[in-house]
Protein backbone atom coordinates (compact mmCIF):
# COMPACT_ATOMS: atom_id res chain seq x y z
CA UNK A 1 0.00 0.00 0.00
CA UNK A 2 2.95 2.31 0.65
CA UNK A 3 4.06 2.09 -2.99
CA UNK A 4 0.65 3.30 -4.19
CA UNK A 5 0.76 6.29 -1.87
CA UNK A 6 4.14 7.32 -3.22
CA UNK A 7 2.89 6.99 -6.81
CA UNK A 8 0.06 9.35 -5.99
CA UNK A 9 2.54 11.88 -4.63
CA UNK A 10 4.89 11.62 -7.63
CA UNK A 11 2.19 11.79 -10.31
CA UNK A 12 -0.82 13.62 -8.86
CA UNK A 13 -2.29 14.90 -12.11
CA UNK A 14 -1.96 12.06 -14.60
CA UNK A 15 -2.60 9.13 -12.31
CA UNK A 16 -5.15 10.59 -9.92
CA UNK A 17 -8.31 9.20 -11.50
CA UNK A 18 -6.79 5.83 -12.35
CA UNK A 19 -5.22 5.33 -8.95
CA UNK A 20 -8.40 6.37 -7.16
CA UNK A 21 -10.31 3.70 -9.05
CA UNK A 22 -7.60 1.14 -8.37
CA UNK A 23 -7.51 1.94 -4.65
CA UNK A 24 -11.28 1.58 -4.46
CA UNK A 25 -11.18 -1.82 -6.17
CA UNK A 26 -8.31 -2.96 -3.96
CA UNK A 27 -10.16 -1.93 -0.79
CA UNK A 28 -13.31 -3.70 -1.96
CA UNK A 29 -11.27 -6.81 -2.65
CA UNK A 30 -9.82 -6.83 0.85
CA UNK A 31 -13.26 -6.35 2.35
CA UNK A 32 -14.71 -9.21 0.28
CA UNK A 33 -11.86 -11.54 1.21
CA UNK A 34 -11.55 -10.74 4.88
CA UNK A 35 -15.13 -9.86 5.83
CA UNK A 36 -15.43 -9.40 9.59
CA UNK A 37 -11.75 -10.28 10.05
CA UNK A 38 -10.48 -7.28 8.05
CA UNK A 39 -6.90 -6.51 9.12
CA UNK A 40 -7.17 -3.56 11.42
CA UNK A 41 -3.70 -2.63 12.62
CA UNK A 42 -4.39 1.02 13.44
CA UNK A 43 -5.95 1.83 16.77
CA UNK A 44 -8.99 4.03 16.77
CA UNK A 45 -8.49 7.58 17.93
CA UNK A 46 -11.95 7.62 19.48
CA UNK A 47 -12.18 6.52 23.12
CA UNK A 48 -14.61 3.86 24.30
CA UNK A 49 -17.95 5.54 25.18
CA UNK A 50 -18.08 4.40 28.79
CA UNK A 51 -21.42 6.16 29.26
CA UNK A 52 -22.77 3.19 27.25
CA UNK A 53 -20.27 0.42 27.89
CA UNK A 54 -18.98 -1.13 31.08
CA UNK A 55 -15.31 -1.57 31.65
CA UNK A 56 -14.32 -5.21 32.07
CA UNK A 57 -13.93 -4.76 35.82
CA UNK A 58 -17.27 -2.99 36.30
CA UNK A 59 -19.12 -5.54 34.16
CA UNK A 60 -17.74 -8.46 36.16
CA UNK A 61 -18.53 -6.66 39.42
CA UNK A 62 -22.13 -6.13 38.33
CA UNK A 63 -22.45 -9.79 37.41
CA UNK A 64 -21.03 -10.82 40.77
CA UNK A 65 -23.56 -8.58 42.55
CA UNK A 66 -26.39 -9.98 40.41
CA UNK A 67 -25.45 -13.53 41.35
CA UNK A 68 -25.30 -12.51 45.01
CA UNK A 69 -28.89 -11.21 44.85
CA UNK A 70 -30.19 -14.47 43.34
CA UNK A 71 -28.32 -17.42 44.87
CA UNK A 72 -31.32 -19.70 44.30
CA UNK A 73 -30.91 -19.33 40.52
CA UNK A 74 -27.26 -18.45 39.91
CA UNK A 75 -23.86 -19.88 40.69
CA UNK A 76 -20.57 -18.21 39.73
CA UNK A 77 -17.07 -19.63 39.44
CA UNK A 78 -13.72 -18.44 38.09
CA UNK A 79 -11.72 -20.94 36.05
CA UNK A 80 -7.98 -20.30 35.71
CA UNK A 81 -5.22 -21.62 33.48
CA UNK A 82 -1.65 -20.84 32.51
CA UNK A 83 0.95 -21.72 29.91
CA UNK A 84 4.62 -20.67 29.99
CA UNK A 85 4.00 -17.84 32.39
CA UNK A 86 0.89 -16.54 30.61
CA UNK A 87 -2.12 -16.54 32.96
CA UNK A 88 -5.81 -16.39 32.07
CA UNK A 89 -9.07 -16.60 33.96
CA UNK A 90 -12.65 -16.96 32.81
CA UNK A 91 -15.77 -16.24 34.84
CA UNK A 92 -18.62 -18.73 34.33
CA UNK A 93 -22.18 -18.06 35.50
CA UNK A 94 -24.59 -21.00 35.78
CA UNK A 95 -28.35 -20.49 35.71
CA UNK A 96 -30.42 -23.32 37.19
CA UNK A 97 -33.68 -22.56 38.94
CA UNK A 98 -33.40 -25.14 41.71
CA UNK A 99 -36.61 -24.23 43.55
CA UNK A 100 -38.87 -25.33 40.71
CA UNK A 101 -38.54 -28.89 39.46
CA UNK A 102 -39.76 -30.38 36.22
CA UNK A 103 -40.30 -34.09 35.51
CA UNK A 104 -37.78 -34.38 32.69
CA UNK A 105 -34.04 -33.79 32.30
CA UNK A 106 -33.03 -30.22 31.55
CA UNK A 107 -31.49 -29.08 28.30
CA UNK A 108 -27.93 -27.80 28.74
CA UNK A 109 -26.85 -24.62 26.95
CA UNK A 110 -23.37 -23.07 26.83
CA UNK A 111 -23.07 -19.44 25.71
CA UNK A 112 -19.78 -17.57 25.18
CA UNK A 113 -19.35 -13.82 24.69
CA UNK A 114 -16.32 -11.60 24.24
CA UNK A 115 -13.96 -14.11 22.63
CA UNK A 116 -12.47 -11.19 20.69
CA UNK A 117 -11.43 -8.26 22.84
CA UNK A 118 -12.68 -5.47 20.56
CA UNK A 119 -16.27 -6.80 20.45
CA UNK A 120 -17.57 -5.07 23.60
CA UNK A 121 -21.22 -5.13 22.54
CA UNK A 122 -21.28 -8.91 22.95
CA UNK A 123 -20.45 -8.70 26.65
CA UNK A 124 -23.21 -6.12 27.16
CA UNK A 125 -25.70 -8.58 25.65
CA UNK A 126 -24.43 -11.23 28.08
CA UNK A 127 -24.97 -8.91 31.05
CA UNK A 128 -28.47 -7.95 29.91
CA UNK A 129 -29.39 -11.57 29.30
CA UNK A 130 -28.36 -12.54 32.83
CA UNK A 131 -30.57 -9.76 34.21
CA UNK A 132 -33.46 -11.11 32.11
CA UNK A 133 -32.97 -14.61 33.54
CA UNK A 134 -33.93 -13.37 37.01
CA UNK A 135 -36.56 -10.83 35.98
CA UNK A 136 -34.53 -7.68 36.68
CA UNK A 137 -34.86 -6.57 33.07
CA UNK A 138 -37.57 -7.25 30.54
CA UNK A 139 -37.89 -8.51 27.00
CA UNK A 140 -40.35 -6.79 24.64
CA UNK A 141 -43.62 -8.72 24.23
CA UNK A 142 -42.82 -11.27 26.96
CA UNK A 143 -43.69 -11.08 30.64
CA UNK A 144 -41.33 -12.34 33.31
CA UNK A 145 -43.48 -15.36 34.15
CA UNK A 146 -43.46 -16.58 30.55
CA UNK A 147 -39.68 -16.26 30.43
CA UNK A 148 -39.34 -18.12 33.72
CA UNK A 149 -41.50 -20.94 32.40
CA UNK A 150 -39.22 -21.22 29.36
CA UNK A 151 -36.03 -21.10 31.41
CA UNK A 152 -37.18 -23.82 33.78
CA UNK A 153 -36.36 -26.30 31.01
CA UNK A 154 -32.67 -25.40 30.99
CA UNK A 155 -29.37 -25.32 32.75
CA UNK A 156 -27.49 -22.45 31.12
CA UNK A 157 -23.82 -21.67 31.52
CA UNK A 158 -22.80 -18.17 30.42
CA UNK A 159 -19.23 -17.05 29.80
CA UNK A 160 -19.72 -13.26 29.73
CA UNK A 161 -16.11 -12.41 28.79
CA UNK A 162 -14.00 -15.23 27.38
CA UNK A 163 -10.99 -13.06 26.55
CA UNK A 164 -10.40 -10.86 29.60
CA UNK A 165 -6.72 -10.23 28.82
CA UNK A 166 -7.50 -9.14 25.29
CA UNK A 167 -10.29 -6.91 26.55
CA UNK A 168 -7.80 -5.18 28.87
CA UNK A 169 -5.60 -4.35 25.85
CA UNK A 170 -8.58 -2.80 24.08
CA UNK A 171 -9.45 -0.71 27.13
CA UNK A 172 -5.81 0.43 27.29
CA UNK A 173 -6.16 1.98 23.83
CA UNK A 174 -5.72 -0.75 21.18
CA UNK A 175 -9.33 -0.84 20.08
CA UNK A 176 -8.50 -2.91 16.97
CA UNK A 177 -7.17 -5.92 18.84
CA UNK A 178 -9.18 -9.13 18.73
CA UNK A 179 -6.45 -11.43 20.10
CA UNK A 180 -5.68 -12.61 23.59
CA UNK A 181 -2.98 -11.18 25.85
CA UNK A 182 -0.14 -12.70 23.87
CA UNK A 183 -1.32 -12.18 20.33
CA UNK A 184 -3.26 -15.36 19.57
CA UNK A 185 -6.69 -15.42 17.94
CA UNK A 186 -8.64 -17.68 20.28
CA UNK A 187 -11.05 -18.55 17.49
CA UNK A 188 -8.18 -20.16 15.53
CA UNK A 189 -6.65 -22.08 18.48
CA UNK A 190 -8.92 -25.14 18.45
CA UNK A 191 -8.01 -28.49 16.92
CA UNK A 192 -10.38 -28.93 13.97
CA UNK A 193 -8.31 -28.12 10.88
CA UNK A 194 -5.92 -26.12 13.09
CA UNK A 195 -3.05 -24.18 11.54
CA UNK A 196 -4.17 -24.21 7.93
CA UNK A 197 -3.60 -20.81 6.34
CA UNK A 198 -5.58 -19.45 3.43
CA UNK A 199 -3.93 -17.25 0.79
CA UNK A 200 -5.37 -14.18 2.52
CA UNK A 201 -4.05 -15.22 5.95
CA UNK A 202 -3.27 -12.21 8.14
CA UNK A 203 -0.90 -13.08 11.02
CA UNK A 204 -1.93 -9.98 12.96
CA UNK A 205 -5.57 -10.98 12.95
CA UNK A 206 -5.52 -14.76 12.78
CA UNK A 207 -2.35 -16.12 14.42
CA UNK A 208 -3.51 -19.57 15.64
CA UNK A 209 -0.88 -20.08 18.35
CA UNK A 210 2.02 -22.51 18.51
CA UNK A 211 -0.27 -25.56 18.69
CA UNK A 212 -3.95 -26.44 19.17
CA UNK A 213 -5.05 -25.39 22.65
CA UNK A 214 -1.75 -23.62 23.33
CA UNK A 215 -3.77 -20.82 25.00
CA UNK A 216 -5.15 -21.14 28.53
CA UNK A 217 -8.44 -19.55 27.47
CA UNK A 218 -9.03 -22.29 24.90
CA UNK A 219 -7.98 -24.96 27.40
CA UNK A 220 -10.47 -23.62 29.94
CA UNK A 221 -13.31 -23.51 27.41
CA UNK A 222 -12.55 -27.06 26.24
CA UNK A 223 -12.58 -28.30 29.84
CA UNK A 224 -15.89 -26.52 30.42
CA UNK A 225 -17.44 -28.02 27.29
CA UNK A 226 -16.30 -31.55 28.14
CA UNK A 227 -17.52 -31.38 31.74
CA UNK A 228 -20.83 -29.66 30.99
CA UNK A 229 -21.61 -31.65 27.81
CA UNK A 230 -24.04 -29.07 26.33
CA UNK A 231 -26.84 -29.73 23.88
CA UNK A 232 -26.67 -26.20 22.45
CA UNK A 233 -23.58 -24.02 21.97
CA UNK A 234 -23.50 -20.37 20.85
CA UNK A 235 -20.39 -18.24 20.34
CA UNK A 236 -21.31 -14.55 20.10
CA UNK A 237 -19.30 -12.07 18.01
CA UNK A 238 -19.68 -8.74 16.22
CA UNK A 239 -18.48 -7.38 12.89
CA UNK A 240 -21.57 -8.15 10.81
CA UNK A 241 -25.11 -9.42 11.28
CA UNK A 242 -25.17 -13.17 10.75
CA UNK A 243 -26.49 -16.47 12.09
CA UNK A 244 -23.92 -19.16 11.40
CA UNK A 245 -23.69 -22.91 11.90
CA UNK A 246 -20.89 -25.34 11.10
CA UNK A 247 -18.70 -25.43 9.16
CA UNK A 248 -16.18 -22.58 9.25
CA UNK A 249 -13.28 -24.50 7.66
CA UNK A 250 -15.27 -25.58 4.58
CA UNK A 251 -18.15 -24.11 2.67
CA UNK A 252 -20.75 -26.76 3.50
CA UNK A 253 -23.21 -27.39 6.30
CA UNK A 254 -23.45 -30.73 8.13
CA UNK A 255 -25.20 -33.39 6.09
CA UNK A 256 -28.49 -34.98 7.02
CA UNK A 257 -31.17 -34.05 9.52
CA UNK A 258 -28.83 -32.31 11.98
CA UNK A 259 -27.73 -29.70 9.45
CA UNK A 260 -31.28 -29.24 8.21
CA UNK A 261 -32.64 -28.62 11.71
CA UNK A 262 -29.91 -26.13 12.64
CA UNK A 263 -30.45 -24.19 9.45
CA UNK A 264 -34.22 -24.10 9.89
CA UNK A 265 -33.78 -22.71 13.42
CA UNK A 266 -31.51 -19.95 12.13
CA UNK A 267 -33.88 -19.09 9.29
CA UNK A 268 -36.72 -18.80 11.81
CA UNK A 269 -34.65 -16.45 14.01
CA UNK A 270 -33.74 -14.38 10.97
CA UNK A 271 -37.37 -14.04 9.92
CA UNK A 272 -38.80 -13.31 13.38
CA UNK A 273 -36.23 -10.85 14.67
CA UNK A 274 -34.08 -9.50 11.82
CA UNK A 275 -36.37 -9.20 8.78
CA UNK A 276 -34.09 -11.65 6.95
CA UNK A 277 -31.19 -9.18 7.04
CA UNK A 278 -28.73 -11.62 8.60
CA UNK A 279 -26.54 -13.97 6.63
CA UNK A 280 -27.61 -17.54 7.36
CA UNK A 281 -25.70 -20.76 6.76
CA UNK A 282 -22.26 -22.16 7.33
CA UNK A 283 -19.56 -19.68 8.32
CA UNK A 284 -17.25 -20.91 5.57
CA UNK A 285 -19.92 -20.79 2.88
CA UNK A 286 -21.52 -17.45 3.80
CA UNK A 287 -18.74 -15.03 4.75
CA UNK A 288 -16.50 -15.48 1.73
CA UNK A 289 -13.45 -16.88 3.51
CA UNK A 290 -12.64 -20.07 5.39
CA UNK A 291 -11.59 -20.08 9.06
CA UNK A 292 -9.58 -22.95 10.52
CA UNK A 293 -9.34 -24.04 14.14
CA UNK A 294 -12.58 -22.40 15.24
CA UNK A 295 -14.48 -23.09 18.43
CA UNK A 296 -17.83 -23.85 16.82
CA UNK A 297 -16.38 -26.46 14.45
CA UNK A 298 -14.75 -28.18 17.43
CA UNK A 299 -17.97 -28.08 19.44
CA UNK A 300 -19.86 -29.76 16.64
CA UNK A 301 -17.28 -32.21 15.27
CA UNK A 302 -15.37 -33.23 18.40
CA UNK A 303 -17.49 -32.32 21.43
CA UNK A 304 -20.56 -33.62 19.53
CA UNK A 305 -22.83 -30.73 20.54
CA UNK A 306 -26.07 -31.35 18.58
CA UNK A 307 -26.69 -27.65 17.89
CA UNK A 308 -23.64 -25.42 17.47
CA UNK A 309 -23.98 -21.81 16.36
CA UNK A 310 -22.02 -18.58 15.90
CA UNK A 311 -23.98 -15.33 16.13
CA UNK A 312 -22.61 -12.08 14.67
CA UNK A 313 -24.74 -9.41 16.30
CA UNK A 314 -23.58 -6.04 14.91
CA UNK A 315 -21.42 -4.42 12.24
CA UNK A 316 -21.08 -0.94 10.75
CA UNK A 317 -19.79 -1.28 7.19
CA UNK A 318 -19.79 2.51 6.77
CA UNK A 319 -17.27 3.08 9.58
CA UNK A 320 -13.74 4.13 8.76
CA UNK A 321 -11.25 1.29 8.74
CA UNK A 322 -9.28 3.14 11.40
CA UNK A 323 -12.30 3.47 13.68
CA UNK A 324 -12.29 -0.10 14.94
CA UNK A 325 -14.61 0.51 17.83
CA UNK A 326 -17.37 1.87 15.59
CA UNK A 327 -16.97 -1.01 13.13
CA UNK A 328 -17.73 -3.57 15.82
CA UNK A 329 -19.87 -1.70 18.37
CA UNK A 330 -22.79 0.76 18.22
CA UNK A 331 -21.85 4.19 19.55
CA UNK A 332 -25.22 5.89 20.08
CA UNK A 333 -27.69 4.93 22.77
CA UNK A 334 -30.58 4.05 20.45
CA UNK A 335 -28.56 1.64 18.33
CA UNK A 336 -26.92 0.21 21.46
CA UNK A 337 -30.27 -0.58 23.07
CA UNK A 338 -31.76 -1.89 19.83
CA UNK A 339 -28.96 -4.42 19.41
CA UNK A 340 -29.31 -5.62 23.00
CA UNK A 341 -33.10 -5.90 22.85
CA UNK A 342 -33.38 -7.75 19.55
CA UNK A 343 -30.59 -10.22 20.31
CA UNK A 344 -31.90 -10.98 23.79
CA UNK A 345 -35.27 -11.68 22.18
CA UNK A 346 -33.52 -13.92 19.65
CA UNK A 347 -31.91 -15.90 22.47
CA UNK A 348 -35.30 -16.45 24.12
CA UNK A 349 -36.63 -17.69 20.78
CA UNK A 350 -33.62 -20.00 20.48
CA UNK A 351 -34.45 -21.42 23.90
CA UNK A 352 -38.04 -22.03 22.78
CA UNK A 353 -36.70 -23.82 19.70
CA UNK A 354 -34.54 -25.92 21.99
CA UNK A 355 -37.59 -27.04 23.94
CA UNK A 356 -39.43 -27.82 20.72
CA UNK A 357 -36.57 -29.79 19.16
CA UNK A 358 -35.02 -31.45 22.22
CA UNK A 359 -37.66 -31.39 24.95
CA UNK A 360 -39.41 -34.56 23.86
CA UNK A 361 -36.37 -36.85 23.71
CA UNK A 362 -34.04 -38.42 26.25
CA UNK A 363 -31.11 -36.13 27.04
CA UNK A 364 -28.76 -38.53 28.76
CA UNK A 365 -27.71 -40.90 25.96
CA UNK A 366 -24.00 -41.67 25.73
CA UNK A 367 -23.86 -40.98 22.00
CA UNK A 368 -25.59 -37.64 22.31
CA UNK A 369 -25.70 -36.50 18.69
CA UNK A 370 -26.91 -39.77 17.18
CA UNK A 371 -29.37 -40.40 20.01
CA UNK A 372 -31.00 -37.00 19.81
CA UNK A 373 -31.44 -36.86 16.07
CA UNK A 374 -32.63 -40.48 15.83
CA UNK A 375 -35.51 -39.64 18.22
CA UNK A 376 -36.73 -36.43 16.59
CA UNK A 377 -40.16 -36.40 15.00
CA UNK A 378 -40.32 -38.61 11.90
CA UNK A 379 -43.16 -36.47 10.57
CA UNK A 380 -40.99 -33.36 10.83
CA UNK A 381 -38.14 -35.19 9.17
CA UNK A 382 -40.29 -36.29 6.23
CA UNK A 383 -42.12 -33.01 5.67
CA UNK A 384 -39.21 -30.64 6.03
CA UNK A 385 -36.74 -32.72 4.02
CA UNK A 386 -38.87 -32.74 0.85
CA UNK A 387 -36.84 -31.04 -1.84
CA UNK A 388 -33.83 -30.64 0.45
CA UNK A 389 -31.55 -32.47 -1.97
CA UNK A 390 -32.36 -30.07 -4.79
CA UNK A 391 -31.85 -27.06 -2.52
CA UNK A 392 -28.48 -28.38 -1.36
CA UNK A 393 -27.32 -28.84 -4.96
CA UNK A 394 -28.47 -25.33 -5.84
CA UNK A 395 -26.75 -23.81 -2.79
CA UNK A 396 -23.52 -25.63 -3.60
CA UNK A 397 -23.64 -24.33 -7.19
CA UNK A 398 -24.15 -20.77 -5.94
CA UNK A 399 -21.23 -21.15 -3.56
CA UNK A 400 -18.99 -22.41 -6.36
CA UNK A 401 -19.98 -19.48 -8.60
CA UNK A 402 -19.16 -17.14 -5.71
CA UNK A 403 -15.72 -18.69 -5.37
CA UNK A 404 -15.02 -18.43 -9.11
CA UNK A 405 -16.08 -14.77 -9.08
CA UNK A 406 -13.77 -14.00 -6.17
CA UNK A 407 -10.85 -15.67 -7.93
CA UNK A 408 -11.59 -13.73 -11.12
CA UNK A 409 -11.85 -10.47 -9.20
CA UNK A 410 -8.59 -11.17 -7.35
CA UNK A 411 -6.76 -11.94 -10.62
CA UNK A 412 -8.08 -8.74 -12.20
CA UNK A 413 -6.94 -6.57 -9.31
CA UNK A 414 -3.50 -8.21 -9.20
CA UNK A 415 -3.05 -7.63 -12.94
CA UNK A 416 -4.08 -4.00 -12.49
CA UNK A 417 -1.60 -3.64 -9.65
CA UNK A 418 1.25 -5.08 -11.76
CA UNK A 419 0.31 -2.91 -14.73
CA UNK A 420 0.14 0.24 -12.61
CA UNK A 421 3.46 -0.53 -10.90
CA UNK A 422 5.23 -1.10 -14.21
CA UNK A 423 3.95 2.12 -15.78
CA UNK A 424 4.81 4.10 -12.69
CA UNK A 425 8.35 2.71 -12.50
CA UNK A 426 8.96 3.49 -16.18
CA UNK A 427 7.58 6.97 -15.68
CA UNK A 428 9.82 7.46 -12.65
CA UNK A 429 12.89 6.35 -14.67
CA UNK A 430 11.98 8.74 -17.50
CA UNK A 431 11.63 11.58 -15.01
CA UNK A 432 15.03 10.80 -13.49
CA UNK A 433 16.64 10.74 -16.94
CA UNK A 434 15.06 14.09 -17.76
CA UNK A 435 16.24 15.63 -14.48
CA UNK A 436 19.75 14.20 -14.93
CA UNK A 437 19.89 15.48 -18.50
CA UNK A 438 18.89 18.95 -17.32
Short mmCIF file of N, CA and C in Angstrom, two decimals, residues 250-251 284-290 395-410:
data_model
loop_
_atom_site.label_atom_id
_atom_site.label_comp_id
_atom_site.label_asym_id
_atom_site.label_seq_id
_atom_site.Cartn_x
_atom_site.Cartn_y
_atom_site.Cartn_z
N UNK A 250 -14.87 -25.19 5.93
CA UNK A 250 -15.27 -25.58 4.58
C UNK A 250 -16.63 -24.97 4.30
N UNK A 251 -16.95 -24.87 3.03
CA UNK A 251 -18.15 -24.11 2.67
C UNK A 251 -19.39 -24.99 2.54
N UNK A 284 -18.15 -20.84 6.72
CA UNK A 284 -17.25 -20.91 5.57
C UNK A 284 -17.93 -20.65 4.25
N UNK A 285 -19.22 -20.97 4.14
CA UNK A 285 -19.92 -20.79 2.88
C UNK A 285 -20.59 -19.44 2.73
N UNK A 286 -20.76 -18.70 3.84
CA UNK A 286 -21.52 -17.45 3.80
C UNK A 286 -20.66 -16.21 3.82
N UNK A 287 -19.54 -16.24 4.56
CA UNK A 287 -18.74 -15.03 4.75
C UNK A 287 -17.90 -14.71 3.53
N UNK A 288 -17.39 -15.73 2.86
CA UNK A 288 -16.50 -15.48 1.73
C UNK A 288 -15.06 -15.87 2.02
N UNK A 289 -14.77 -16.36 3.20
CA UNK A 289 -13.45 -16.88 3.51
C UNK A 289 -13.59 -18.04 4.48
N UNK A 290 -12.62 -18.93 4.49
CA UNK A 290 -12.64 -20.07 5.39
C UNK A 290 -11.82 -19.77 6.64
N UNK A 395 -27.60 -24.62 -3.66
CA UNK A 395 -26.75 -23.81 -2.79
C UNK A 395 -25.28 -24.06 -3.06
N UNK A 396 -24.91 -25.31 -3.31
CA UNK A 396 -23.52 -25.63 -3.60
C UNK A 396 -23.08 -24.96 -4.90
N UNK A 397 -23.97 -24.98 -5.91
CA UNK A 397 -23.64 -24.33 -7.19
C UNK A 397 -23.42 -22.83 -7.00
N UNK A 398 -24.30 -22.20 -6.21
CA UNK A 398 -24.15 -20.77 -5.94
C UNK A 398 -22.83 -20.49 -5.24
N UNK A 399 -22.49 -21.34 -4.28
CA UNK A 399 -21.23 -21.15 -3.56
C UNK A 399 -20.04 -21.27 -4.49
N UNK A 400 -20.09 -22.25 -5.42
CA UNK A 400 -18.99 -22.41 -6.36
C UNK A 400 -18.87 -21.20 -7.28
N UNK A 401 -20.02 -20.69 -7.77
CA UNK A 401 -19.98 -19.48 -8.60
C UNK A 401 -19.38 -18.31 -7.84
N UNK A 402 -19.73 -18.20 -6.55
CA UNK A 402 -19.16 -17.14 -5.71
C UNK A 402 -17.64 -17.25 -5.67
N UNK A 403 -17.17 -18.48 -5.46
CA UNK A 403 -15.72 -18.69 -5.37
C UNK A 403 -15.02 -18.34 -6.68
N UNK A 404 -15.61 -18.76 -7.82
CA UNK A 404 -15.02 -18.43 -9.11
C UNK A 404 -14.98 -16.92 -9.33
N UNK A 405 -16.04 -16.22 -8.91
CA UNK A 405 -16.08 -14.77 -9.08
C UNK A 405 -14.99 -14.10 -8.25
N UNK A 406 -14.81 -14.59 -7.01
CA UNK A 406 -13.77 -14.00 -6.17
C UNK A 406 -12.39 -14.20 -6.77
N UNK A 407 -12.14 -15.41 -7.30
CA UNK A 407 -10.85 -15.67 -7.93
C UNK A 407 -10.64 -14.78 -9.15
N UNK A 408 -11.68 -14.60 -9.96
CA UNK A 408 -11.59 -13.73 -11.12
C UNK A 408 -11.32 -12.29 -10.70
N UNK A 409 -12.02 -11.84 -9.68
CA UNK A 409 -11.85 -10.47 -9.20
C UNK A 409 -10.44 -10.26 -8.66
N UNK A 410 -9.94 -11.26 -7.90
CA UNK A 410 -8.59 -11.17 -7.35
C UNK A 410 -7.56 -11.09 -8.47
#
